[in-house]
mmCIF file of C-alpha atoms in Angstrom:
data_model
loop_
_atom_site.group_PDB
_atom_site.id
_atom_site.type_symbol
_atom_site.label_atom_id
_atom_site.label_comp_id
_atom_site.label_asym_id
_atom_site.label_seq_id
_atom_site.Cartn_x
_atom_site.Cartn_y
_atom_site.Cartn_z
ATOM 1 C CA MET A 1 0.000 0.000 0.000
ATOM 2 C CA ASP A 2 1.018 3.647 -0.457
ATOM 3 C CA TRP A 3 1.736 4.509 3.202
ATOM 4 C CA ASP A 4 3.381 7.896 2.624
ATOM 5 C CA GLY A 5 1.219 9.169 -0.262
ATOM 6 C CA ASP A 6 4.005 9.505 -2.828
ATOM 7 C CA GLY A 7 2.374 7.272 -5.457
ATOM 8 C CA LEU A 8 4.639 4.293 -4.745
ATOM 9 C CA ASN A 9 3.580 1.139 -2.931
ATOM 10 C CA ASP A 10 5.361 0.663 0.392
ATOM 11 C CA LEU A 11 5.819 -2.473 2.486
ATOM 12 C CA VAL A 12 3.842 -2.771 5.739
ATOM 13 C CA VAL A 13 4.914 -5.773 7.787
ATOM 14 C CA GLY A 14 3.580 -7.549 10.830
ATOM 15 C CA GLN A 15 6.653 -9.119 12.347
ATOM 16 C CA GLY A 16 7.436 -11.680 15.016
ATOM 17 C CA SER A 17 10.368 -12.834 17.081
ATOM 18 C CA ASN A 18 10.947 -15.012 20.128
ATOM 19 C CA SER A 19 10.203 -12.150 22.507
ATOM 20 C CA SER A 20 7.944 -9.636 20.755
ATOM 21 C CA GLY A 21 6.061 -8.799 17.585
ATOM 22 C CA SER A 22 5.776 -5.399 15.917
ATOM 23 C CA VAL A 23 4.332 -3.468 12.984
ATOM 24 C CA GLN A 24 6.939 -1.942 10.696
ATOM 25 C CA VAL A 25 6.952 0.047 7.445
ATOM 26 C CA PHE A 26 9.561 0.049 4.672
ATOM 27 C CA PHE A 27 9.291 3.060 2.331
ATOM 28 C CA ASN A 28 9.637 2.456 -1.403
ATOM 29 C CA ASN A 29 12.631 4.428 -2.699
ATOM 30 C CA GLY A 30 11.432 4.122 -6.304
ATOM 31 C CA ASN A 31 14.654 2.547 -7.562
ATOM 32 C CA GLY A 32 14.080 -1.068 -6.646
ATOM 33 C CA THR A 33 15.122 -0.605 -3.016
ATOM 34 C CA VAL A 34 13.291 0.184 0.203
ATOM 35 C CA SER A 35 14.238 2.265 3.229
ATOM 36 C CA ASP A 36 15.289 0.987 6.603
ATOM 37 C CA PRO A 37 12.196 -0.003 8.612
ATOM 38 C CA PHE A 38 10.561 2.129 11.259
ATOM 39 C CA TYR A 39 8.097 1.112 13.948
ATOM 40 C CA VAL A 40 4.474 2.223 13.679
ATOM 41 C CA CYS A 41 3.535 4.113 16.858
ATOM 42 C CA THR A 42 0.520 5.090 18.942
ATOM 43 C CA GLU A 43 -0.304 8.498 20.459
ATOM 44 C CA PRO A 44 2.261 8.348 23.312
ATOM 45 C CA GLY A 45 4.962 7.465 20.777
ATOM 46 C CA GLU A 46 5.146 3.822 21.796
ATOM 47 C CA PRO A 47 5.603 1.277 18.977
ATOM 48 C CA ILE A 48 2.666 -1.050 18.293
ATOM 49 C CA LYS A 49 4.062 -4.282 19.704
ATOM 50 C CA SER A 50 2.968 -7.647 20.978
ATOM 51 C CA SER A 51 4.750 -9.045 24.009
ATOM 52 C CA SER A 52 4.110 -12.618 22.950
ATOM 53 C CA GLY A 53 5.874 -13.165 19.675
ATOM 54 C CA SER A 54 3.798 -12.171 16.629
ATOM 55 C CA ALA A 55 1.761 -9.386 15.044
ATOM 56 C CA PHE A 56 -0.628 -10.328 12.235
ATOM 57 C CA ILE A 57 -1.966 -7.255 10.428
ATOM 58 C CA GLN A 58 -4.450 -5.950 7.879
ATOM 59 C CA VAL A 59 -4.445 -2.321 6.726
ATOM 60 C CA LEU A 60 -7.980 -1.037 6.120
ATOM 61 C CA ASP A 61 -10.229 1.977 6.563
ATOM 62 C CA PHE A 62 -12.094 0.384 9.476
ATOM 63 C CA VAL A 63 -13.540 3.626 10.820
ATOM 64 C CA PRO A 64 -14.836 5.139 7.548
ATOM 65 C CA ASP A 65 -13.111 8.507 7.462
ATOM 66 C CA GLY A 66 -10.772 8.113 4.476
ATOM 67 C CA ARG A 67 -7.774 7.303 6.705
ATOM 68 C CA PHE A 68 -6.329 3.827 6.916
ATOM 69 C CA ASP A 69 -6.409 1.988 10.231
ATOM 70 C CA LEU A 70 -4.610 -1.127 11.441
ATOM 71 C CA LEU A 71 -6.241 -4.423 12.369
ATOM 72 C CA VAL A 72 -3.714 -6.268 14.523
ATOM 73 C CA GLY A 73 -3.983 -9.792 15.870
ATOM 74 C CA MET A 74 -1.408 -10.809 18.439
ATOM 75 C CA GLY A 75 -0.305 -13.867 20.310
ATOM 76 C CA SER A 76 1.760 -17.032 20.311
ATOM 77 C CA SER A 77 1.151 -20.688 20.948
ATOM 78 C CA ALA A 78 1.843 -20.068 24.632
ATOM 79 C CA SER A 79 -0.555 -17.189 25.172
ATOM 80 C CA SER A 80 -3.957 -15.911 24.171
ATOM 81 C CA GLU A 81 -4.301 -12.356 22.967
ATOM 82 C CA PHE A 82 -6.932 -10.625 20.897
ATOM 83 C CA VAL A 83 -7.974 -8.591 17.894
ATOM 84 C CA LEU A 84 -7.139 -4.902 18.129
ATOM 85 C CA VAL A 85 -8.059 -1.979 15.895
ATOM 86 C CA PHE A 86 -5.649 0.947 15.918
ATOM 87 C CA GLN A 87 -7.545 3.944 14.533
ATOM 88 C CA ASN A 88 -5.802 6.821 12.813
ATOM 89 C CA ASP A 89 -5.812 10.017 14.873
ATOM 90 C CA PRO A 90 -7.213 12.729 12.553
ATOM 91 C CA ASP A 91 -5.893 15.526 14.787
ATOM 92 C CA THR A 92 -2.238 14.518 14.582
ATOM 93 C CA TRP A 93 -1.918 12.700 11.264
ATOM 94 C CA ALA A 94 0.276 14.718 8.933
ATOM 95 C CA PRO A 95 0.321 13.113 5.483
ATOM 96 C CA PRO A 96 2.141 12.105 3.454
ATOM 97 C CA TYR A 97 4.461 10.676 6.074
ATOM 98 C CA ASN A 98 3.545 8.816 9.234
ATOM 99 C CA PRO A 99 0.091 8.695 10.834
ATOM 100 C CA VAL A 100 -0.281 8.569 14.590
ATOM 101 C CA PHE A 101 -2.690 5.953 15.927
ATOM 102 C CA HIS A 102 -5.080 5.961 18.856
ATOM 103 C CA GLU A 103 -4.739 3.395 21.592
ATOM 104 C CA PRO A 104 -6.414 0.203 20.360
ATOM 105 C CA ASP A 105 -10.049 -0.830 20.580
ATOM 106 C CA THR A 106 -10.762 -4.511 21.219
ATOM 107 C CA LEU A 107 -13.197 -6.266 18.905
ATOM 108 C CA THR A 108 -15.921 -8.303 20.614
ATOM 109 C CA SER A 109 -18.401 -11.058 19.819
ATOM 110 C CA VAL A 110 -21.829 -10.385 21.407
ATOM 111 C CA GLY A 111 -20.014 -8.149 23.878
ATOM 112 C CA VAL A 112 -17.258 -10.611 24.826
ATOM 113 C CA LYS A 113 -13.605 -9.998 23.891
ATOM 114 C CA ILE A 114 -12.480 -12.135 20.944
ATOM 115 C CA ASN A 115 -9.558 -14.263 22.126
ATOM 116 C CA HIS A 116 -7.448 -16.660 20.080
ATOM 117 C CA GLY A 117 -3.827 -17.530 20.483
ATOM 118 C CA PRO A 118 -2.249 -16.540 18.245
ATOM 119 C CA CYS A 119 -4.904 -14.368 16.639
ATOM 120 C CA CYS A 120 -4.641 -14.011 12.842
ATOM 121 C CA PRO A 121 -7.565 -11.803 11.707
ATOM 122 C CA TRP A 122 -8.992 -10.472 8.447
ATOM 123 C CA ILE A 123 -12.057 -8.323 7.795
ATOM 124 C CA GLY A 124 -14.230 -8.416 4.663
ATOM 125 C CA ASP A 125 -17.845 -8.949 3.615
ATOM 126 C CA LEU A 126 -17.673 -12.723 3.233
ATOM 127 C CA ASP A 127 -21.439 -13.365 3.137
ATOM 128 C CA ASN A 128 -22.320 -10.403 0.865
ATOM 129 C CA ASP A 129 -24.859 -8.822 3.218
ATOM 130 C CA GLY A 130 -23.309 -5.332 3.154
ATOM 131 C CA PHE A 131 -21.698 -5.651 6.590
ATOM 132 C CA PRO A 132 -17.992 -6.495 7.049
ATOM 133 C CA ASP A 133 -17.340 -9.850 8.733
ATOM 134 C CA LEU A 134 -14.369 -11.009 10.786
ATOM 135 C CA VAL A 135 -12.428 -14.200 10.039
ATOM 136 C CA VAL A 136 -9.904 -15.325 12.645
ATOM 137 C CA SER A 137 -7.545 -18.284 12.596
ATOM 138 C CA ASP A 138 -5.612 -19.604 15.560
ATOM 139 C CA TYR A 139 -2.851 -21.992 16.565
ATOM 140 C CA HIS A 140 -5.211 -24.957 16.256
ATOM 141 C CA ARG A 141 -5.444 -24.609 12.465
ATOM 142 C CA CYS A 142 -9.132 -23.681 12.235
ATOM 143 C CA PHE A 143 -10.956 -20.619 10.892
ATOM 144 C CA PHE A 144 -13.603 -18.863 12.941
ATOM 145 C CA PHE A 145 -16.285 -16.670 11.402
ATOM 146 C CA TYR A 146 -17.878 -13.696 13.163
ATOM 147 C CA GLN A 147 -20.766 -12.313 11.120
ATOM 148 C CA GLY A 148 -20.894 -8.540 10.867
ATOM 149 C CA THR A 149 -23.914 -6.968 12.543
ATOM 150 C CA GLY A 150 -23.390 -3.370 11.465
ATOM 151 C CA PRO A 151 -21.561 -1.090 9.042
ATOM 152 C CA THR A 152 -17.830 -0.529 8.886
ATOM 153 C CA GLY A 153 -16.509 0.670 12.228
ATOM 154 C CA THR A 154 -18.839 -1.506 14.324
ATOM 155 C CA MET A 155 -16.700 -3.103 17.040
ATOM 156 C CA ASP A 156 -19.106 -5.895 18.030
ATOM 157 C CA PHE A 157 -19.798 -8.979 15.900
ATOM 158 C CA ALA A 158 -22.225 -11.899 16.077
ATOM 159 C CA GLU A 159 -21.491 -15.174 17.850
ATOM 160 C CA GLN A 160 -18.613 -17.335 16.671
ATOM 161 C CA ASP A 161 -19.177 -19.893 13.922
ATOM 162 C CA THR A 162 -16.648 -22.135 12.164
ATOM 163 C CA LEU A 163 -15.909 -21.939 8.443
ATOM 164 C CA HIS A 164 -16.187 -25.222 6.582
ATOM 165 C CA THR A 165 -16.522 -26.680 3.123
ATOM 166 C CA PRO A 166 -19.289 -29.141 2.193
ATOM 167 C CA SER A 167 -16.961 -31.959 3.288
ATOM 168 C CA GLY A 168 -16.178 -30.580 6.743
ATOM 169 C CA ILE A 169 -14.400 -27.958 8.847
ATOM 170 C CA ILE A 170 -11.501 -26.160 7.172
ATOM 171 C CA VAL A 171 -8.273 -27.312 8.847
ATOM 172 C CA THR A 172 -4.850 -26.372 7.464
ATOM 173 C CA GLY A 173 -1.364 -26.356 8.966
ATOM 174 C CA ASP A 174 -0.234 -24.642 12.137
ATOM 175 C CA THR A 175 -1.003 -20.887 12.515
ATOM 176 C CA PRO A 176 -2.714 -20.244 9.162
ATOM 177 C CA HIS A 177 -3.028 -16.585 8.204
ATOM 178 C CA PRO A 178 -6.274 -15.780 6.328
ATOM 179 C CA CYS A 179 -6.639 -13.281 3.515
ATOM 180 C CA LEU A 180 -10.055 -12.526 2.015
ATOM 181 C CA CYS A 181 -9.882 -11.558 -1.653
ATOM 182 C CA ASP A 182 -11.835 -12.091 -4.861
ATOM 183 C CA TRP A 183 -9.264 -14.517 -6.237
ATOM 184 C CA ASP A 184 -11.344 -15.854 -9.135
ATOM 185 C CA GLY A 185 -13.034 -12.565 -10.067
ATOM 186 C CA ASP A 186 -16.583 -13.862 -9.685
ATOM 187 C CA GLY A 187 -17.749 -11.064 -7.370
ATOM 188 C CA ASP A 188 -17.410 -12.719 -3.970
ATOM 189 C CA LEU A 189 -14.588 -13.024 -1.458
ATOM 190 C CA ASP A 190 -12.530 -16.221 -1.377
ATOM 191 C CA LEU A 191 -10.270 -17.450 1.423
ATOM 192 C CA LEU A 192 -6.550 -17.522 0.662
ATOM 193 C CA THR A 193 -4.303 -18.800 3.429
ATOM 194 C CA GLY A 194 -0.788 -19.955 4.142
ATOM 195 C CA ASN A 195 0.732 -21.601 7.189
ATOM 196 C CA ASN A 196 4.176 -22.309 8.569
ATOM 197 C CA TYR A 197 4.043 -25.819 10.016
ATOM 198 C CA ASN A 198 1.997 -29.024 9.730
ATOM 199 C CA PRO A 199 2.069 -31.073 12.948
ATOM 200 C CA ASP A 200 0.623 -34.113 11.138
ATOM 201 C CA THR A 201 3.489 -34.438 8.654
ATOM 202 C CA GLN A 202 6.210 -32.673 10.692
ATOM 203 C CA ARG A 203 6.926 -30.445 7.694
ATOM 204 C CA SER A 204 8.171 -26.934 8.280
ATOM 205 C CA SER A 205 6.140 -25.527 5.394
ATOM 206 C CA SER A 206 2.845 -26.980 4.225
ATOM 207 C CA GLY A 207 1.891 -24.573 1.486
ATOM 208 C CA ILE A 208 -0.684 -22.002 0.421
ATOM 209 C CA PHE A 209 -4.351 -22.890 0.070
ATOM 210 C CA LEU A 210 -7.269 -21.325 -1.789
ATOM 211 C CA PHE A 211 -10.860 -21.975 -0.708
ATOM 212 C CA ARG A 212 -13.320 -20.587 -3.252
ATOM 213 C CA ASN A 213 -16.418 -19.056 -1.766
ATOM 214 C CA THR A 214 -18.629 -22.061 -1.327
ATOM 215 C CA ILE A 215 -17.511 -21.886 2.302
ATOM 216 C CA CYS A 216 -20.425 -19.593 3.051
ATOM 217 C CA ALA A 217 -22.608 -22.681 2.739
ATOM 218 C CA GLY A 218 -21.272 -23.516 6.173
ATOM 219 C CA VAL A 219 -22.440 -20.208 7.642
ATOM 220 C CA GLU A 220 -26.180 -19.918 8.032
ATOM 221 C CA PRO A 221 -27.254 -16.256 7.718
ATOM 222 C CA GLN A 222 -29.527 -15.295 10.561
ATOM 223 C CA LEU A 223 -32.779 -13.891 9.204
ATOM 224 C CA SER A 224 -33.459 -10.801 11.204
ATOM 225 C CA GLN A 225 -36.453 -8.617 11.717
ATOM 226 C CA SER A 226 -34.904 -6.411 9.070
ATOM 227 C CA GLN A 227 -35.373 -8.929 6.270
ATOM 228 C CA ALA A 228 -38.969 -9.555 7.346
ATOM 229 C CA HIS A 229 -39.876 -5.866 7.074
ATOM 230 C CA ILE A 230 -37.764 -4.453 4.240
ATOM 231 C CA GLU A 231 -37.335 -6.178 0.884
ATOM 232 C CA ILE A 232 -34.985 -4.874 -1.797
ATOM 233 C CA VAL A 233 -34.860 -5.954 -5.454
ATOM 234 C CA VAL A 234 -31.932 -4.666 -7.526
ATOM 235 C CA THR A 235 -31.443 -4.791 -11.286
ATOM 236 C CA SER A 236 -27.986 -6.319 -11.827
ATOM 237 C CA PRO A 237 -25.530 -6.168 -13.481
ATOM 238 C CA VAL A 238 -25.380 -2.421 -14.144
ATOM 239 C CA VAL A 239 -23.081 -0.036 -15.996
ATOM 240 C CA ASN A 240 -23.876 3.574 -15.132
ATOM 241 C CA THR A 241 -27.133 3.496 -13.184
ATOM 242 C CA VAL A 242 -28.467 1.062 -10.593
ATOM 243 C CA GLU A 243 -32.236 0.674 -10.259
ATOM 244 C CA PHE A 244 -33.807 -0.936 -7.220
ATOM 245 C CA SER A 245 -37.178 -1.335 -5.560
ATOM 246 C CA VAL A 246 -37.837 -1.157 -1.843
ATOM 247 C CA GLU A 247 -40.950 -2.741 -0.368
ATOM 248 C CA THR A 248 -41.661 -2.039 3.284
ATOM 249 C CA GLY A 249 -44.516 -2.165 5.717
ATOM 250 C CA ILE A 250 -42.977 0.350 8.098
ATOM 251 C CA SER A 251 -42.455 4.080 7.859
ATOM 252 C CA GLY A 252 -39.954 6.535 9.230
ATOM 253 C CA GLN A 253 -36.599 8.127 8.430
ATOM 254 C CA PHE A 254 -34.898 5.689 6.060
ATOM 255 C CA PHE A 255 -31.163 5.464 5.421
ATOM 256 C CA LEU A 256 -29.533 4.047 2.302
ATOM 257 C CA ASN A 257 -25.908 2.910 2.208
ATOM 258 C CA ILE A 258 -23.821 1.194 -0.440
ATOM 259 C CA PHE A 259 -20.889 -0.975 0.635
ATOM 260 C CA SER A 260 -18.015 -2.357 -1.416
ATOM 261 C CA ILE A 261 -17.029 -6.011 -1.242
ATOM 262 C CA ASP A 262 -14.452 -5.281 1.468
ATOM 263 C CA GLY A 263 -17.063 -3.669 3.712
ATOM 264 C CA ARG A 264 -16.283 0.006 3.037
ATOM 265 C CA ARG A 265 -19.232 2.398 2.868
ATOM 266 C CA VAL A 266 -18.932 4.149 -0.484
ATOM 267 C CA TYR A 267 -22.272 5.998 -0.537
ATOM 268 C CA GLY A 268 -24.783 7.154 2.044
ATOM 269 C CA ARG A 269 -28.123 8.950 1.926
ATOM 270 C CA GLU A 270 -30.864 9.581 4.471
ATOM 271 C CA GLY A 271 -34.531 10.472 4.318
ATOM 272 C CA PHE A 272 -35.247 9.127 0.834
ATOM 273 C CA ILE A 273 -38.375 7.296 2.091
ATOM 274 C CA GLU A 274 -40.853 8.779 4.543
ATOM 275 C CA GLY A 275 -43.738 6.287 4.306
ATOM 276 C CA SER A 276 -44.534 2.612 3.770
ATOM 277 C CA GLY A 277 -45.287 0.777 0.522
ATOM 278 C CA MET A 278 -43.316 0.149 -2.682
ATOM 279 C CA PHE A 279 -40.643 2.614 -3.756
ATOM 280 C CA HIS A 280 -38.499 2.685 -6.893
ATOM 281 C CA GLN A 281 -35.098 4.340 -6.808
ATOM 282 C CA GLN A 282 -32.499 5.140 -9.468
ATOM 283 C CA LEU A 283 -28.926 6.033 -8.605
ATOM 284 C CA ASP A 284 -25.975 7.149 -10.722
ATOM 285 C CA VAL A 285 -22.987 4.916 -9.854
ATOM 286 C CA THR A 286 -20.469 6.187 -12.390
ATOM 287 C CA PHE A 287 -18.318 7.328 -9.444
ATOM 288 C CA LEU A 288 -17.780 3.701 -8.401
ATOM 289 C CA PRO A 289 -15.283 1.291 -10.016
ATOM 290 C CA PRO A 290 -16.469 -2.065 -11.418
ATOM 291 C CA GLY A 291 -17.080 -4.779 -8.824
ATOM 292 C CA LEU A 292 -19.574 -6.273 -6.398
ATOM 293 C CA TYR A 293 -21.527 -3.990 -4.053
ATOM 294 C CA SER A 294 -24.311 -4.260 -1.510
ATOM 295 C CA VAL A 295 -27.132 -1.765 -1.052
ATOM 296 C CA VAL A 296 -28.468 -1.614 2.509
ATOM 297 C CA VAL A 297 -31.656 0.171 3.561
ATOM 298 C CA GLU A 298 -32.381 0.672 7.253
ATOM 299 C CA VAL A 299 -34.845 2.349 9.555
ATOM 300 C CA GLY A 300 -34.412 1.967 13.284
ATOM 301 C CA LYS A 301 -33.246 -1.613 13.898
ATOM 302 C CA ASN A 302 -34.797 -2.887 10.669
ATOM 303 C CA THR A 303 -32.583 -3.424 7.630
ATOM 304 C CA GLY A 304 -32.732 -5.024 4.210
ATOM 305 C CA SER A 305 -29.917 -5.631 1.743
ATOM 306 C CA ALA A 306 -29.241 -6.825 -1.792
ATOM 307 C CA GLY A 307 -26.148 -7.206 -3.928
ATOM 308 C CA PHE A 308 -25.392 -5.888 -7.388
ATOM 309 C CA VAL A 309 -22.492 -5.931 -9.842
ATOM 310 C CA ILE A 310 -21.115 -2.896 -11.709
ATOM 311 C CA LEU A 311 -19.649 -3.869 -15.073
ATOM 312 C CA PRO A 312 -16.642 -2.137 -16.676
#
């Protein structure tokens, strides 16, 4: 990613050692070399470190303000730590160089701190409902799924489930590190993972694995009151304009949001419906790049969502 805003991709590394883990950045010099690393720091100037051996990171705009944040999972086989979000401090960040981060917020599942040791996390909209989900792997070689219950920036997730294929639970080698990406370009997120040790074969490296997104068959979406009260039908695929219909039996101040496949809110509007019934909407989406998106309509605690694809 372009950490310093100079148009060149830099290297952001979550690093581990026998005693501590850290987050470091190597600037791209533009001539095939990178700078010496520097530690990423929080408000008091202390480096973001783990005392137990590893730091597994994802750089994302978790709190949707246009500034990148850090998702950091920490831990080792001997300890249990947790998922932390280090949010950019908008008052002290001075681009294009080094942002300063707030002290971390802990992510929770139904109000309880998410603990895995070590904790290797990734956030993305795996089930295509418009809300970013959390996938966490641990030392025991499994992948745990926490369904998103709100828009980007929501710290609390649904109860833990386990990702699996139609043939059973996904189990890879020791300490797998998940990455959610649309590997095959079909508009949904796939699971790409590597690991560093396989206890079953005693091999020091057991490879990189790709699980195409049939894994969501193992995660049963929970039908909420939202889906019972608000129904959305979207014309898809689209090029310049998306058309959708909203049918609802409730009335009030409605909010419309569009989310990208990685859970970022890319459009928001409020008050476009004031009563109940059937409503047709048309929206210019030429400002969005091609890809898969979700439109989410909500009023109070009631929400409805639908996906659509923007073609090149």
